[in-house]
Amino acid sequence: MDKLIKETIDKLVDQRAHILQAICEDESIWQPQFIIQAVNEVRSITRMIRMLKGEKERL
């Protein structure tokens, strides 16, 4: 179970990094609603990571 949680956390961290990189490095002009949506997705992923880390510590 611990290994599965770690793998899931790693995937979420990669997904979060990809979104942030796209916001920062993309040369196209982002519409404000897309930036807000991307930031909300990053926040959601961060919450999932924190939840999984807490679950991992309980095990």
Tab-separated table of C-alpha atoms in Angstrom, residues 10-30:
chain	number	residue	atom	x	y	z
A	10	ASP	CA	4.901	10.930	-7.749
A	11	LYS	CA	2.394	10.959	-10.622
A	12	LEU	CA	0.481	13.855	-9.078
A	13	VAL	CA	3.695	15.825	-8.535
A	14	ASP	CA	4.619	15.305	-12.194
A	15	GLN	CA	1.150	16.351	-13.328
A	16	ARG	CA	1.294	19.477	-11.168
A	17	ALA	CA	4.743	20.375	-12.495
A	18	HIS	CA	3.551	19.945	-16.078
A	19	ILE	CA	0.630	22.328	-15.532
A	20	LEU	CA	2.826	24.946	-13.861
A	21	GLN	CA	5.433	24.659	-16.596
A	22	ALA	CA	2.771	25.132	-19.260
A	23	ILE	CA	1.528	28.295	-17.559
A	24	CYS	CA	5.021	29.744	-17.143
A	25	GLU	CA	6.673	28.766	-20.411
A	26	ASP	CA	3.900	28.654	-22.974
A	27	GLU	CA	4.371	31.443	-25.478
A	28	SER	CA	0.716	31.575	-26.428
A	29	ILE	CA	-1.477	34.079	-24.679
A	30	TRP	CA	-3.551	32.399	-22.013
